[in-house]
Amino acid sequence: MLKGHQSWVFENHPMITATGVTGGPFEANGNLAKDFDLLFEDLWIGQDSYEKAHRVLFEEAIKIALKKANIQKEQVQFLFAGDLINQITPSSFSARTMKIPYFGLFGACSTSMEGLALASFVVNHQGANFVLTGASSHNAAVEKQFRYPTEYGSQKPPTAQWTVTGAGVALVQKNNPSQKHPVITSATIGRVIDMGLSDPFNMGGAMAPAAADTIQAHFRDLGLEPSYYDLIITGDLGRIGHDTAFELINKSGLQLERRQFQDCGLLIYKEDQPVQSGASGAGCSATVLYGHLLNEMKKGKYQRILVVATGALLSPLTFQQNETIPCIAHAVAIEMID
Amino acid sequence: MASKQKNVTPEQQKYQQLQQKHEKQRPVLKNCIRAFFVGGLICVIGQAISYFYIYFFNFTEQNVGNPTVATMVFLSMILTGFGVYDRLGQFAGAGSAVPVTGFGNAVISAAIEHRTEGFVLGVGGNMFKLAGSVLLFGVFAAFVVALIRTLLSMWGVL
């Protein structure tokens, strides 16, 4: 149901009954390794190209989610997925393998929450019984797409971020009151915001205003205060973007406390891993939410969280043509309801 | 950079000022010092190789440049292949990018990157995608300098 200007409230409480989370070797050495279902030792994942490895990451995450939920892929009505590669081929090729009716999404690193919002909407309104949604990224494949060759010896500035190798998939289904699972209660779809920043090595700074805008819209539309949530977590703003977004939100008059405002890109790796400003990539918010955060919710650490995935909607071409970086953020609220 | 752009709205300008407060600047002085020492070290190695060729292989100071450059580029390509040079680059910045070893790294890293698209369209089509502009503008700059020198010597200045 539409509430306010750009938010949906899911009164039927669609549930996330199972998730599948895969990662690469760098994530295996990270902070949240135990929250991944499957970690690959090698960036190639036994494939002969990084793009194929990217696809396998996503396919494996889907298979794990289906196995955990104990359902067959034929029972799933739709797959909502996307990634950062040209024409989102890893997601589309995974949909070819899985033979599940498919919506291909591109929201850069906000794809995870774009997919979850759409999946929840469809399930909430009886459009499907089971929907899979997810996002993925592969460090080497994405760097190849957007930046220099991985072995090129250029010096990354302290504002740069590290693209996550990983895929996170969630199975969203109709609420079943006899089961206790995290439910999706609302979502706010973001506007595209461009504050005129053009440095592709400072994505956090470019994306922070989009995150702040969506968070403000969420509380305005739903008539809530930030204290409603135990945790408000952004997707991949990194250190600079996260600090900037925090200041923007507090300046807007919302009372947000530092301890309840976190960033997936700052959680996934250890302090001593050489990632400059933090993590990024479509797989960042997907793996952290569908792995770590939902596990914490099930343990009872969080009752209500708001996940705000941020995406920078640039391409290597627009950056070379000196265009600024338009950004977007989508927010989805997830709650444990007794 | 943002400050160079025209047509920035007041709202954008205000945000960019706020953002700049949080933005971590490149440690320029530290980078310069690192670049100086690593770049210097690479040049010392190059010099040692030059002496090696002069001493053992009858090269002269005039023609020892060719085998020295070839050796340095070869070494940087090996290091690139083993995944070491990009780490050196993160530490040394311009120190490992400016010497000829940086050129070797630019060529071979692009070649490795696009190996999966085949030898013709992948390696052949992409290996100079970073180094190509170095070649183009390097050759053009050399042409301009040579032209100036020729003209000056024609006019009897040199």
GROMACS .gro file of C-alpha atoms in nm:
model
  496
    1MET     CA    1   0.000   0.000   0.000
    2LEU     CA    2   0.131   0.341  -0.092
    3LYS     CA    3   0.201   0.561   0.206
    4GLY     CA    4   0.316   0.918   0.171
    5HIS     CA    5   0.489   1.013  -0.148
    6GLN     CA    6   0.731   0.730  -0.224
    7SER     CA    7   0.689   0.454   0.034
    8TRP     CA    8   0.515   0.121   0.049
    9VAL     CA    9   0.380  -0.040   0.364
   10PHE     CA   10   0.352  -0.418   0.341
   11GLU     CA   11   0.056  -0.491   0.566
   12ASN     CA   12   0.065  -0.866   0.484
   13HIS     CA   13   0.421  -0.890   0.617
   14PRO     CA   14   0.605  -1.096   0.354
   15MET     CA   15   0.881  -1.304   0.514
   16ILE     CA   16   1.241  -1.378   0.428
   17THR     CA   17   1.242  -1.751   0.493
   18ALA     CA   18   1.586  -1.839   0.361
   19THR     CA   19   1.897  -1.673   0.228
   20GLY     CA   20   2.208  -1.780   0.042
   21VAL     CA   21   2.531  -1.588   0.078
   22THR     CA   22   2.854  -1.661  -0.110
   23GLY     CA   23   3.187  -1.482  -0.104
   24GLY     CA   24   3.545  -1.489  -0.225
   25PRO     CA   25   3.887  -1.526  -0.063
   26PHE     CA   26   3.915  -1.165   0.049
   27GLU     CA   27   3.579  -1.191   0.229
   28ALA     CA   28   3.694  -1.517   0.388
   29ASN     CA   29   3.964  -1.315   0.562
   30GLY     CA   30   3.714  -1.046   0.656
   31ASN     CA   31   3.517  -0.960   0.962
   32LEU     CA   32   3.197  -1.147   0.876
   33ALA     CA   33   3.338  -1.470   0.728
   34LYS     CA   34   3.128  -1.687   0.959
   35ASP     CA   35   2.807  -1.533   0.822
   36PHE     CA   36   2.874  -1.654   0.466
   37ASP     CA   37   2.722  -1.986   0.361
   38LEU     CA   38   2.992  -2.060   0.108
   39LEU     CA   39   3.335  -1.901   0.064
   40PHE     CA   40   3.553  -1.969  -0.240
   41GLU     CA   41   3.928  -1.996  -0.194
   42ASP     CA   42   4.005  -1.878  -0.544
   43LEU     CA   43   3.881  -1.567  -0.724
   44TRP     CA   44   3.838  -1.773  -1.044
   45ILE     CA   45   3.595  -2.017  -0.874
   46GLY     CA   46   3.711  -2.285  -1.114
   47GLN     CA   47   3.599  -2.085  -1.419
   48ASP     CA   48   3.804  -1.951  -1.708
   49SER     CA   49   3.689  -1.591  -1.677
   50TYR     CA   50   3.602  -1.361  -1.388
   51GLU     CA   51   3.263  -1.291  -1.546
   52LYS     CA   52   3.180  -1.662  -1.536
   53ALA     CA   53   3.305  -1.677  -1.178
   54HIS     CA   54   3.072  -1.386  -1.101
   55ARG     CA   55   2.780  -1.583  -1.241
   56VAL     CA   56   2.869  -1.895  -1.041
   57LEU     CA   57   2.881  -1.687  -0.720
   58PHE     CA   58   2.523  -1.584  -0.782
   59GLU     CA   59   2.399  -1.926  -0.895
   60GLU     CA   60   2.544  -2.091  -0.586
   61ALA     CA   61   2.375  -1.834  -0.362
   62ILE     CA   62   2.040  -1.910  -0.525
   63LYS     CA   63   2.092  -2.286  -0.485
   64ILE     CA   64   2.179  -2.245  -0.117
   65ALA     CA   65   1.869  -2.033  -0.050
   66LEU     CA   66   1.646  -2.290  -0.223
   67LYS     CA   67   1.808  -2.577  -0.036
   68LYS     CA   68   1.768  -2.406   0.301
   69ALA     CA   69   1.400  -2.335   0.232
   70ASN     CA   70   1.362  -2.691   0.106
   71ILE     CA   71   1.177  -2.589  -0.210
   72GLN     CA   72   1.236  -2.659  -0.578
   73LYS     CA   73   1.327  -2.384  -0.822
   74GLU     CA   74   1.009  -2.462  -1.017
   75GLN     CA   75   0.807  -2.340  -0.719
   76VAL     CA   76   0.962  -1.993  -0.741
   77GLN     CA   77   0.756  -1.750  -0.949
   78PHE     CA   78   1.004  -1.471  -1.004
   79LEU     CA   79   1.367  -1.375  -0.968
   80PHE     CA   80   1.457  -1.007  -0.918
   81ALA     CA   81   1.829  -0.960  -0.961
   82GLY     CA   82   2.104  -0.737  -1.085
   83ASP     CA   83   2.476  -0.663  -1.077
   84LEU     CA   84   2.730  -0.414  -1.208
   85ILE     CA   85   2.854  -0.584  -1.522
   86ASN     CA   86   2.757  -0.457  -1.870
   87GLN     CA   87   2.397  -0.554  -1.948
   88ILE     CA   88   2.385  -0.736  -1.609
   89THR     CA   89   2.492  -1.061  -1.776
   90PRO     CA   90   2.588  -1.253  -1.457
   91SER     CA   91   2.232  -1.213  -1.325
   92SER     CA   92   2.064  -1.283  -1.658
   93PHE     CA   93   2.284  -1.585  -1.727
   94SER     CA   94   2.204  -1.718  -1.379
   95ALA     CA   95   1.835  -1.677  -1.463
   96ARG     CA   96   1.902  -1.884  -1.776
   97THR     CA   97   2.053  -2.160  -1.562
   98MET     CA   98   1.777  -2.152  -1.302
   99LYS     CA   99   1.490  -2.119  -1.552
  100ILE     CA  100   1.300  -1.892  -1.313
  101PRO     CA  101   1.092  -1.607  -1.467
  102TYR     CA  102   1.316  -1.309  -1.428
  103PHE     CA  103   1.324  -0.933  -1.381
  104GLY     CA  104   1.670  -0.789  -1.449
  105LEU     CA  105   1.741  -0.483  -1.238
  106PHE     CA  106   2.007  -0.218  -1.251
  107GLY     CA  107   2.041   0.012  -0.955
  108ALA     CA  108   2.419  -0.020  -0.923
  109CYS     CA  109   2.493  -0.102  -0.557
  110SER     CA  110   2.135  -0.021  -0.454
  111THR     CA  111   2.008  -0.321  -0.654
  112SER     CA  112   1.981  -0.541  -0.344
  113MET     CA  113   1.715  -0.321  -0.183
  114GLU     CA  114   1.549  -0.236  -0.516
  115GLY     CA  115   1.499  -0.610  -0.563
  116LEU     CA  116   1.384  -0.673  -0.206
  117ALA     CA  117   1.132  -0.386  -0.221
  118LEU     CA  118   0.987  -0.513  -0.551
  119ALA     CA  119   0.984  -0.875  -0.434
  120SER     CA  120   0.804  -0.777  -0.114
  121PHE     CA  121   0.551  -0.569  -0.307
  122VAL     CA  122   0.472  -0.857  -0.540
  123VAL     CA  123   0.438  -1.109  -0.258
  124ASN     CA  124   0.242  -0.867  -0.039
  125HIS     CA  125  -0.016  -0.822  -0.313
  126GLN     CA  126  -0.052  -1.193  -0.393
  127GLY     CA  127   0.149  -1.160  -0.714
  128ALA     CA  128   0.360  -1.460  -0.619
  129ASN     CA  129   0.405  -1.726  -0.353
  130PHE     CA  130   0.783  -1.739  -0.370
  131VAL     CA  131   1.017  -1.474  -0.505
  132LEU     CA  132   1.395  -1.484  -0.510
  133THR     CA  133   1.583  -1.158  -0.504
  134GLY     CA  134   1.949  -1.079  -0.485
  135ALA     CA  135   2.251  -0.888  -0.601
  136SER     CA  136   2.612  -0.977  -0.661
  137SER     CA  137   2.950  -0.837  -0.752
  138HIS     CA  138   3.294  -0.978  -0.824
  139ASN     CA  139   3.594  -0.763  -0.743
  140ALA     CA  140   3.803  -0.843  -1.051
  141ALA     CA  141   3.511  -0.840  -1.297
  142VAL     CA  142   3.376  -0.508  -1.167
  143GLU     CA  143   3.716  -0.339  -1.146
  144LYS     CA  144   3.774  -0.445  -1.506
  145GLN     CA  145   3.444  -0.285  -1.598
  146PHE     CA  146   3.478   0.044  -1.416
  147ARG     CA  147   3.847   0.107  -1.349
  148TYR     CA  148   4.198   0.007  -1.447
  149PRO     CA  149   4.320  -0.351  -1.496
  150THR     CA  150   4.352  -0.521  -1.157
  151GLU     CA  151   4.729  -0.564  -1.190
  152TYR     CA  152   4.788  -0.203  -1.297
  153GLY     CA  153   5.004  -0.028  -1.041
  154SER     CA  154   4.807   0.290  -0.988
  155GLN     CA  155   4.784   0.440  -0.643
  156LYS     CA  156   4.431   0.446  -0.507
  157PRO     CA  157   4.344   0.752  -0.300
  158PRO     CA  158   4.221   0.718   0.061
  159THR     CA  159   3.866   0.785  -0.061
  160ALA     CA  160   3.860   0.471  -0.280
  161GLN     CA  161   3.661   0.162  -0.185
  162TRP     CA  162   3.705  -0.212  -0.238
  163THR     CA  163   3.447  -0.400  -0.447
  164VAL     CA  164   3.308  -0.701  -0.263
  165THR     CA  165   3.326  -1.044  -0.422
  166GLY     CA  166   3.002  -1.196  -0.314
  167ALA     CA  167   2.638  -1.267  -0.378
  168GLY     CA  168   2.343  -1.245  -0.145
  169VAL     CA  169   2.004  -1.396  -0.226
  170ALA     CA  170   1.684  -1.396  -0.024
  171LEU     CA  171   1.370  -1.602  -0.065
  172VAL     CA  172   1.064  -1.387   0.002
  173GLN     CA  173   0.732  -1.560   0.059
  174LYS     CA  174   0.384  -1.508   0.198
  175ASN     CA  175   0.361  -1.468   0.570
  176ASN     CA  176   0.307  -1.786   0.763
  177PRO     CA  177   0.224  -1.698   1.126
  178SER     CA  178   0.336  -2.040   1.249
  179GLN     CA  179   0.694  -1.963   1.145
  180LYS     CA  180   0.916  -1.698   1.295
  181HIS     CA  181   1.120  -1.526   1.029
  182PRO     CA  182   1.223  -1.167   0.959
  183VAL     CA  183   0.937  -0.984   0.784
  184ILE     CA  184   0.951  -0.690   0.547
  185THR     CA  185   0.728  -0.412   0.673
  186SER     CA  186   0.792  -0.116   0.445
  187ALA     CA  187   1.011   0.023   0.171
  188THR     CA  188   1.099   0.369   0.043
  189ILE     CA  189   1.208   0.413  -0.316
  190GLY     CA  190   1.470   0.682  -0.366
  191ARG     CA  191   1.505   0.969  -0.608
  192VAL     CA  192   1.814   1.013  -0.822
  193ILE     CA  193   2.027   1.281  -0.657
  194ASP     CA  194   2.329   1.449  -0.812
  195MET     CA  195   2.527   1.690  -0.599
  196GLY     CA  196   2.780   1.756  -0.872
  197LEU     CA  197   3.060   1.531  -0.755
  198SER     CA  198   3.254   1.366  -1.034
  199ASP     CA  199   3.539   1.174  -0.871
  200PRO     CA  200   3.481   0.802  -0.930
  201PHE     CA  201   3.729   0.730  -0.650
  202ASN     CA  202   3.500   0.903  -0.401
  203MET     CA  203   3.170   0.720  -0.443
  204GLY     CA  204   3.079   0.753  -0.078
  205GLY     CA  205   3.087   1.131  -0.099
  206ALA     CA  206   2.871   1.125  -0.411
  207MET     CA  207   2.616   0.880  -0.268
  208ALA     CA  208   2.573   1.028   0.081
  209PRO     CA  209   2.306   1.285  -0.023
  210ALA     CA  210   2.098   1.010  -0.189
  211ALA     CA  211   2.108   0.806   0.132
  212ALA     CA  212   2.013   1.107   0.343
  213ASP     CA  213   1.730   1.199   0.105
  214THR     CA  214   1.578   0.850   0.112
  215ILE     CA  215   1.610   0.821   0.490
  216GLN     CA  216   1.435   1.157   0.535
  217ALA     CA  217   1.164   1.054   0.290
  218HIS     CA  218   1.114   0.725   0.477
  219PHE     CA  219   1.050   0.892   0.811
  220ARG     CA  220   0.837   1.166   0.656
  221ASP     CA  221   0.619   0.918   0.461
  222LEU     CA  222   0.572   0.675   0.748
  223GLY     CA  223   0.549   0.936   1.023
  224LEU     CA  224   0.818   0.762   1.228
  225GLU     CA  225   1.117   0.876   1.429
  226PRO     CA  226   1.464   0.720   1.382
  227SER     CA  227   1.439   0.577   1.735
  228TYR     CA  228   1.182   0.331   1.593
  229TYR     CA  229   1.473   0.131   1.448
  230ASP     CA  230   1.747  -0.044   1.641
  231LEU     CA  231   1.971  -0.007   1.341
  232ILE     CA  232   1.974   0.209   1.030
  233ILE     CA  233   2.238   0.072   0.800
  234THR     CA  234   2.358   0.213   0.470
  235GLY     CA  235   2.485  -0.008   0.189
  236ASP     CA  236   2.831   0.098   0.088
  237LEU     CA  237   2.895   0.460   0.175
  238GLY     CA  238   3.232   0.384   0.330
  239ARG     CA  239   3.395   0.601   0.592
  240ILE     CA  240   3.367   0.936   0.414
  241GLY     CA  241   3.017   0.893   0.279
  242HIS     CA  242   2.889   0.757   0.606
  243ASP     CA  243   3.021   1.048   0.812
  244THR     CA  244   2.883   1.291   0.555
  245ALA     CA  245   2.540   1.124   0.549
  246PHE     CA  246   2.526   1.127   0.929
  247GLU     CA  247   2.588   1.501   0.935
  248LEU     CA  248   2.330   1.562   0.657
  249ILE     CA  249   2.061   1.363   0.837
  250ASN     CA  250   2.118   1.528   1.172
  251LYS     CA  251   2.119   1.871   1.009
  252SER     CA  252   1.779   1.789   0.857
  253GLY     CA  253   1.631   1.769   1.209
  254LEU     CA  254   1.602   1.392   1.249
  255GLN     CA  255   1.744   1.269   1.578
  256LEU     CA  256   1.977   0.992   1.470
  257GLU     CA  257   2.222   0.843   1.715
  258ARG     CA  258   2.569   0.743   1.607
  259ARG     CA  259   2.548   0.391   1.752
  260GLN     CA  260   2.230   0.307   1.557
  261PHE     CA  261   2.372   0.431   1.226
  262GLN     CA  262   2.612   0.192   1.056
  263ASP     CA  263   2.737   0.099   0.710
  264CYS     CA  264   2.765  -0.247   0.552
  265GLY     CA  265   3.083  -0.133   0.375
  266LEU     CA  266   3.247  -0.069   0.711
  267LEU     CA  267   3.140  -0.400   0.868
  268ILE     CA  268   3.248  -0.658   0.614
  269TYR     CA  269   3.626  -0.624   0.630
  270LYS     CA  270   3.878  -0.608   0.910
  271GLU     CA  271   4.057  -0.287   0.998
  272ASP     CA  272   4.388  -0.415   0.867
  273GLN     CA  273   4.260  -0.516   0.522
  274PRO     CA  274   4.380  -0.268   0.257
  275VAL     CA  275   4.041  -0.134   0.148
  276GLN     CA  276   4.099   0.241   0.196
  277SER     CA  277   3.757   0.386   0.277
  278GLY     CA  278   3.561   0.060   0.305
  279ALA     CA  279   3.378  -0.187   0.085
  280SER     CA  280   3.143  -0.127  -0.206
  281GLY     CA  281   2.970  -0.319  -0.484
  282ALA     CA  282   2.626  -0.463  -0.540
  283GLY     CA  283   2.726  -0.766  -0.333
  284CYS     CA  284   2.819  -0.555  -0.031
  285SER     CA  285   2.477  -0.476   0.113
  286ALA     CA  286   2.335  -0.807  -0.018
  287THR     CA  287   2.589  -1.027   0.162
  288VAL     CA  288   2.595  -0.823   0.483
  289LEU     CA  289   2.215  -0.806   0.511
  290TYR     CA  290   2.128  -1.159   0.402
  291GLY     CA  291   2.416  -1.305   0.600
  292HIS     CA  292   2.526  -1.111   0.904
  293LEU     CA  293   2.233  -0.880   0.978
  294LEU     CA  294   1.955  -1.137   0.947
  295ASN     CA  295   2.158  -1.376   1.164
  296GLU     CA  296   2.187  -1.103   1.427
  297MET     CA  297   1.812  -1.041   1.406
  298LYS     CA  298   1.739  -1.409   1.458
  299LYS     CA  299   1.970  -1.407   1.759
  300GLY     CA  300   1.767  -1.120   1.897
  301LYS     CA  301   2.027  -0.847   1.873
  302TYR     CA  302   1.805  -0.632   1.652
  303GLN     CA  303   1.425  -0.617   1.638
  304ARG     CA  304   1.382  -0.357   1.365
  305ILE     CA  305   1.631  -0.250   1.105
  306LEU     CA  306   1.622  -0.014   0.809
  307VAL     CA  307   1.858  -0.106   0.528
  308VAL     CA  308   1.943   0.178   0.291
  309ALA     CA  309   2.138   0.050  -0.009
  310THR     CA  310   2.309   0.322  -0.210
  311GLY     CA  311   2.409   0.314  -0.574
  312ALA     CA  312   2.619   0.536  -0.798
  313LEU     CA  313   2.459   0.539  -1.142
  314LEU     CA  314   2.764   0.623  -1.346
  315SER     CA  315   2.931   0.435  -1.628
  316PRO     CA  316   3.298   0.442  -1.733
  317LEU     CA  317   3.182   0.637  -2.039
  318THR     CA  318   2.999   0.913  -1.851
  319PHE     CA  319   3.297   0.955  -1.620
  320GLN     CA  320   3.536   0.994  -1.914
  321GLN     CA  321   3.299   1.248  -2.064
  322ASN     CA  322   3.331   1.453  -1.744
  323GLU     CA  323   2.974   1.400  -1.631
  324THR     CA  324   2.889   1.414  -1.264
  325ILE     CA  325   2.775   1.105  -1.070
  326PRO     CA  326   2.399   1.068  -1.014
  327CYS     CA  327   2.319   0.850  -0.715
  328ILE     CA  328   2.022   0.664  -0.570
  329ALA     CA  329   1.927   0.491  -0.246
  330HIS     CA  330   1.642   0.256  -0.158
  331ALA     CA  331   1.537   0.175   0.197
  332VAL     CA  332   1.369  -0.143   0.320
  333ALA     CA  333   1.252  -0.201   0.676
  334ILE     CA  334   1.287  -0.551   0.819
  335GLU     CA  335   1.143  -0.652   1.156
  336MET     CA  336   1.119  -0.954   1.381
  337ILE     CA  337   0.756  -0.968   1.487
  338ASP     CA  338   0.641  -1.196   1.769
  339MET     CA  339   3.732   1.772  -0.957
  340ALA     CA  340   3.419   1.937  -0.840
  341SER     CA  341   3.567   2.282  -0.797
  342LYS     CA  342   3.648   2.305  -1.167
  343GLN     CA  343   3.290   2.253  -1.276
  344LYS     CA  344   3.067   2.522  -1.401
  345ASN     CA  345   2.694   2.537  -1.344
  346VAL     CA  346   2.701   2.425  -0.984
  347THR     CA  347   2.381   2.513  -0.805
  348PRO     CA  348   2.405   2.679  -0.461
  349GLU     CA  349   2.267   2.359  -0.307
  350GLN     CA  350   2.536   2.151  -0.474
  351GLN     CA  351   2.802   2.399  -0.370
  352LYS     CA  352   2.688   2.387  -0.010
  353TYR     CA  353   2.694   2.009  -0.010
  354GLN     CA  354   3.037   1.995  -0.170
  355GLN     CA  355   3.176   2.216   0.105
  356LEU     CA  356   3.021   1.993   0.369
  357GLN     CA  357   3.151   1.680   0.197
  358GLN     CA  358   3.501   1.822   0.170
  359LYS     CA  359   3.522   1.838   0.548
  360HIS     CA  360   3.487   1.462   0.565
  361GLU     CA  361   3.690   1.379   0.259
  362LYS     CA  362   4.028   1.232   0.334
  363GLN     CA  363   4.295   1.405   0.130
  364ARG     CA  364   4.576   1.221  -0.040
  365PRO     CA  365   4.886   1.233   0.184
  366VAL     CA  366   5.083   1.428  -0.077
  367LEU     CA  367   5.406   1.478   0.118
  368LYS     CA  368   5.424   1.113   0.227
  369ASN     CA  369   5.346   1.003  -0.129
  370CYS     CA  370   5.622   1.230  -0.266
  371ILE     CA  371   5.881   1.093  -0.025
  372ARG     CA  372   5.784   0.734  -0.100
  373ALA     CA  373   5.785   0.804  -0.474
  374PHE     CA  374   6.129   0.965  -0.447
  375PHE     CA  375   6.286   0.667  -0.272
  376VAL     CA  376   6.114   0.387  -0.464
  377GLY     CA  377   6.160   0.564  -0.798
  378GLY     CA  378   6.521   0.631  -0.704
  379LEU     CA  379   6.574   0.268  -0.609
  380ILE     CA  380   6.434   0.150  -0.943
  381CYS     CA  381   6.675   0.387  -1.120
  382VAL     CA  382   6.969   0.258  -0.911
  383ILE     CA  383   6.878  -0.097  -1.017
  384GLY     CA  384   6.863   0.021  -1.378
  385GLN     CA  385   7.204   0.184  -1.343
  386ALA     CA  386   7.348  -0.135  -1.197
  387ILE     CA  387   7.211  -0.331  -1.493
  388SER     CA  388   7.369  -0.079  -1.731
  389TYR     CA  389   7.709  -0.127  -1.571
  390PHE     CA  390   7.657  -0.501  -1.584
  391TYR     CA  391   7.603  -0.486  -1.963
  392ILE     CA  392   7.895  -0.247  -2.015
  393TYR     CA  393   8.129  -0.456  -1.802
  394PHE     CA  394   8.038  -0.803  -1.927
  395PHE     CA  395   7.895  -0.754  -2.277
  396ASN     CA  396   8.098  -0.481  -2.445
  397PHE     CA  397   7.812  -0.229  -2.459
  398THR     CA  398   7.903   0.137  -2.452
  399GLU     CA  399   7.735   0.416  -2.260
  400GLN     CA  400   7.568   0.523  -2.585
  401ASN     CA  401   7.400   0.195  -2.667
  402VAL     CA  402   7.354   0.032  -2.326
  403GLY     CA  403   7.010   0.198  -2.289
  404ASN     CA  404   6.834  -0.055  -2.511
  405PRO     CA  405   6.922  -0.378  -2.326
  406THR     CA  406   6.879  -0.200  -1.991
  407VAL     CA  407   6.528  -0.079  -2.072
  408ALA     CA  408   6.437  -0.422  -2.211
  409THR     CA  409   6.557  -0.588  -1.890
  410MET     CA  410   6.374  -0.343  -1.663
  411VAL     CA  411   6.050  -0.382  -1.859
  412PHE     CA  412   6.092  -0.757  -1.850
  413LEU     CA  413   6.137  -0.751  -1.472
  414SER     CA  414   5.831  -0.532  -1.422
  415MET     CA  415   5.627  -0.763  -1.642
  416ILE     CA  416   5.733  -1.063  -1.434
  417LEU     CA  417   5.640  -0.876  -1.115
  418THR     CA  418   5.306  -0.776  -1.268
  419GLY     CA  419   5.237  -1.135  -1.365
  420PHE     CA  420   5.301  -1.247  -1.008
  421GLY     CA  421   5.065  -0.980  -0.876
  422VAL     CA  422   5.335  -0.781  -0.696
  423TYR     CA  423   5.362  -0.463  -0.901
  424ASP     CA  424   5.016  -0.326  -0.820
  425ARG     CA  425   5.096  -0.356  -0.450
  426LEU     CA  426   5.422  -0.174  -0.507
  427GLY     CA  427   5.221   0.087  -0.700
  428GLN     CA  428   4.983   0.143  -0.409
  429PHE     CA  429   5.282   0.208  -0.184
  430ALA     CA  430   5.505   0.402  -0.421
  431GLY     CA  431   5.259   0.588  -0.647
  432ALA     CA  432   5.449   0.788  -0.906
  433GLY     CA  433   5.771   0.622  -0.791
  434SER     CA  434   5.678   0.299  -0.965
  435ALA     CA  435   5.459   0.454  -1.237
  436VAL     CA  436   5.701   0.705  -1.390
  437PRO     CA  437   6.008   0.484  -1.462
  438VAL     CA  438   5.995   0.259  -1.768
  439THR     CA  439   5.889  -0.027  -1.541
  440GLY     CA  440   5.555   0.151  -1.499
  441PHE     CA  441   5.513   0.145  -1.875
  442GLY     CA  442   5.577  -0.230  -1.878
  443ASN     CA  443   5.321  -0.274  -1.600
  444ALA     CA  444   5.059  -0.073  -1.792
  445VAL     CA  445   5.102  -0.293  -2.100
  446ILE     CA  446   5.112  -0.632  -1.934
  447SER     CA  447   4.836  -0.561  -1.680
  448ALA     CA  448   4.596  -0.475  -1.964
  449ALA     CA  449   4.709  -0.783  -2.157
  450ILE     CA  450   4.647  -1.010  -1.855
  451GLU     CA  451   4.313  -0.844  -1.785
  452HIS     CA  452   4.177  -0.908  -2.134
  453ARG     CA  453   4.326  -1.253  -2.191
  454THR     CA  454   3.979  -1.401  -2.140
  455GLU     CA  455   3.851  -1.223  -2.452
  456GLY     CA  456   4.104  -1.408  -2.669
  457PHE     CA  457   4.438  -1.316  -2.824
  458VAL     CA  458   4.314  -1.094  -3.108
  459LEU     CA  459   4.024  -0.892  -2.965
  460GLY     CA  460   4.133  -0.932  -2.604
  461VAL     CA  461   4.510  -0.915  -2.565
  462GLY     CA  462   4.586  -0.754  -2.903
  463GLY     CA  463   4.307  -0.503  -2.892
  464ASN     CA  464   4.353  -0.397  -2.531
  465MET     CA  465   4.715  -0.426  -2.427
  466PHE     CA  466   4.789  -0.067  -2.528
  467LYS     CA  467   4.471   0.082  -2.389
  468LEU     CA  468   4.662   0.245  -2.104
  469ALA     CA  469   5.008   0.262  -2.262
  470GLY     CA  470   4.877   0.376  -2.600
  471SER     CA  471   4.847   0.739  -2.498
  472VAL     CA  472   5.199   0.727  -2.351
  473LEU     CA  473   5.325   0.607  -2.690
  474LEU     CA  474   5.122   0.859  -2.890
  475PHE     CA  475   5.208   1.165  -2.687
  476GLY     CA  476   5.562   1.042  -2.620
  477VAL     CA  477   5.635   1.006  -2.991
  478PHE     CA  478   5.465   1.337  -3.067
  479ALA     CA  479   5.658   1.519  -2.792
  480ALA     CA  480   5.983   1.368  -2.922
  481PHE     CA  481   5.893   1.489  -3.272
  482VAL     CA  482   5.829   1.845  -3.149
  483VAL     CA  483   6.153   1.854  -2.951
  484ALA     CA  484   6.348   1.717  -3.246
  485LEU     CA  485   6.186   1.975  -3.475
  486ILE     CA  486   6.283   2.261  -3.242
  487ARG     CA  487   6.638   2.132  -3.216
  488THR     CA  488   6.667   2.099  -3.595
  489LEU     CA  489   6.537   2.452  -3.651
  490LEU     CA  490   6.767   2.596  -3.385
  491SER     CA  491   7.070   2.426  -3.533
  492MET     CA  492   6.967   2.540  -3.885
  493TRP     CA  493   6.957   2.897  -3.759
  494GLY     CA  494   7.294   2.852  -3.598
  495VAL     CA  495   7.172   2.896  -3.240
  496LEU     CA  496   7.293   2.550  -3.134
   0.00000   0.00000   0.00000
